[in-house]
Each structure stands twice: as structure tokens, then as C-alpha cells.
Short mmCIF file of C-alpha atoms in Angstrom, two decimals:
data_model
loop_
_atom_site.label_atom_id
_atom_site.label_comp_id
_atom_site.label_asym_id
_atom_site.label_seq_id
_atom_site.Cartn_x
_atom_site.Cartn_y
_atom_site.Cartn_z
CA UNK A 274 104.01 59.84 131.37
CA UNK A 275 103.29 59.81 134.73
CA UNK A 276 102.97 62.53 136.64
CA UNK A 277 105.79 61.60 139.37
CA UNK A 278 108.31 60.72 136.28
CA UNK A 279 108.16 64.63 135.08
CA UNK A 280 108.55 66.10 138.56
CA UNK A 281 111.48 63.53 139.19
CA UNK A 282 112.73 64.46 135.85
CA UNK A 283 112.41 68.31 136.69
CA UNK A 284 114.55 67.13 140.44
CA UNK A 285 117.36 65.81 138.91
CA UNK A 286 117.74 69.10 136.78
CA UNK A 287 117.96 70.60 139.79
CA UNK A 288 120.15 69.00 141.40
CA UNK A 289 122.54 68.88 138.68
CA UNK A 290 122.70 72.43 137.88
CA UNK A 291 122.92 72.98 141.85
CA UNK A 292 125.92 70.97 141.55
CA UNK A 293 127.19 72.46 138.62
CA UNK A 294 127.04 75.48 140.43
CA UNK A 295 129.27 74.33 143.62
CA UNK A 296 131.58 73.06 141.59
CA UNK A 297 132.49 76.45 139.67
CA UNK A 298 132.22 78.27 143.19
CA UNK A 299 134.95 76.15 144.50
CA UNK A 300 137.00 75.86 141.51
CA UNK A 301 137.04 80.07 141.91
CA UNK A 302 137.80 80.43 145.41
CA UNK A 303 140.90 78.26 144.50
CA UNK A 304 142.15 80.12 142.02
CA UNK A 305 141.44 83.46 143.95
CA UNK A 306 142.96 81.95 146.87
CA UNK A 307 146.37 80.39 145.60
CA UNK A 308 145.12 77.14 146.68
CA UNK A 309 146.41 73.80 144.51
CA UNK A 310 149.88 72.92 143.90
CA UNK A 311 150.93 75.73 141.88
CA UNK A 312 151.65 78.43 145.04
CA UNK A 313 152.90 82.04 143.55
CA UNK A 314 156.39 83.46 145.52
CA UNK A 315 156.21 87.14 145.19
CA UNK A 316 160.25 87.80 145.26
CA UNK A 317 159.46 91.82 145.50
CA UNK A 318 157.48 91.30 148.88
CA UNK A 319 159.07 90.84 152.61
CA UNK A 320 162.05 91.09 154.29
CA UNK A 321 165.66 89.91 154.05
CA UNK A 322 167.07 87.35 156.69
CA UNK A 323 170.69 87.57 157.74
CA UNK A 324 172.42 84.23 157.53
CA UNK A 325 175.65 84.47 158.95
CA UNK A 326 176.30 80.94 157.91
CA UNK A 327 179.99 80.43 156.38
CA UNK A 328 181.25 79.28 154.18
CA UNK A 329 178.57 80.95 152.30
CA UNK A 330 179.35 78.44 148.97
CA UNK A 331 181.34 75.20 149.17
CA UNK A 332 183.83 74.92 146.78
CA UNK A 333 183.99 70.77 146.23
CA UNK A 334 179.76 71.23 145.44
CA UNK A 335 180.15 74.30 143.17
CA UNK A 336 182.93 73.70 140.57
CA UNK A 337 183.03 77.56 139.54
CA UNK A 338 184.32 79.50 142.47
CA UNK A 339 187.80 79.18 143.41
CA UNK A 340 189.00 77.18 146.17
CA UNK A 341 190.80 80.33 147.79
CA UNK A 342 186.91 81.91 148.12
#
């Protein structure tokens, strides 16, 4: 085995480890920042918003609400 083949194999080994570490860092950053498709919603933090639009519920779309409401 020539000296160049040994150096090339060592190079591939180091590049593979570096790639693996970069992937792990990206996955961790996305997990801590809430990235991705599963955003979390905190129902206990925030402010109430006043909505003065009426009717609050439409009886035609909700069978459990009486027409008088």
C-alpha cells in the first residue's frame, strides 16, 4: 500500500467525522429553536385579544347551539 493511499484514507475519515458533527449540531439547533414542522403553542403565555364580531357562533354551522342564541 502506498503512502498516498494511507493519507487519502485518513482524509476521508476526518471528512466523515466532520460531516457527522455538523449534522449533529444542525439537528440540535433545530430541536432547541423549535424549528421544523411541529411548532409548539403555549396557551398560558400571551395576551387576550378582544373580538367584537357577531354572532359569536353561527347556529347553522353548530347543531348544539339553539337559534335564539
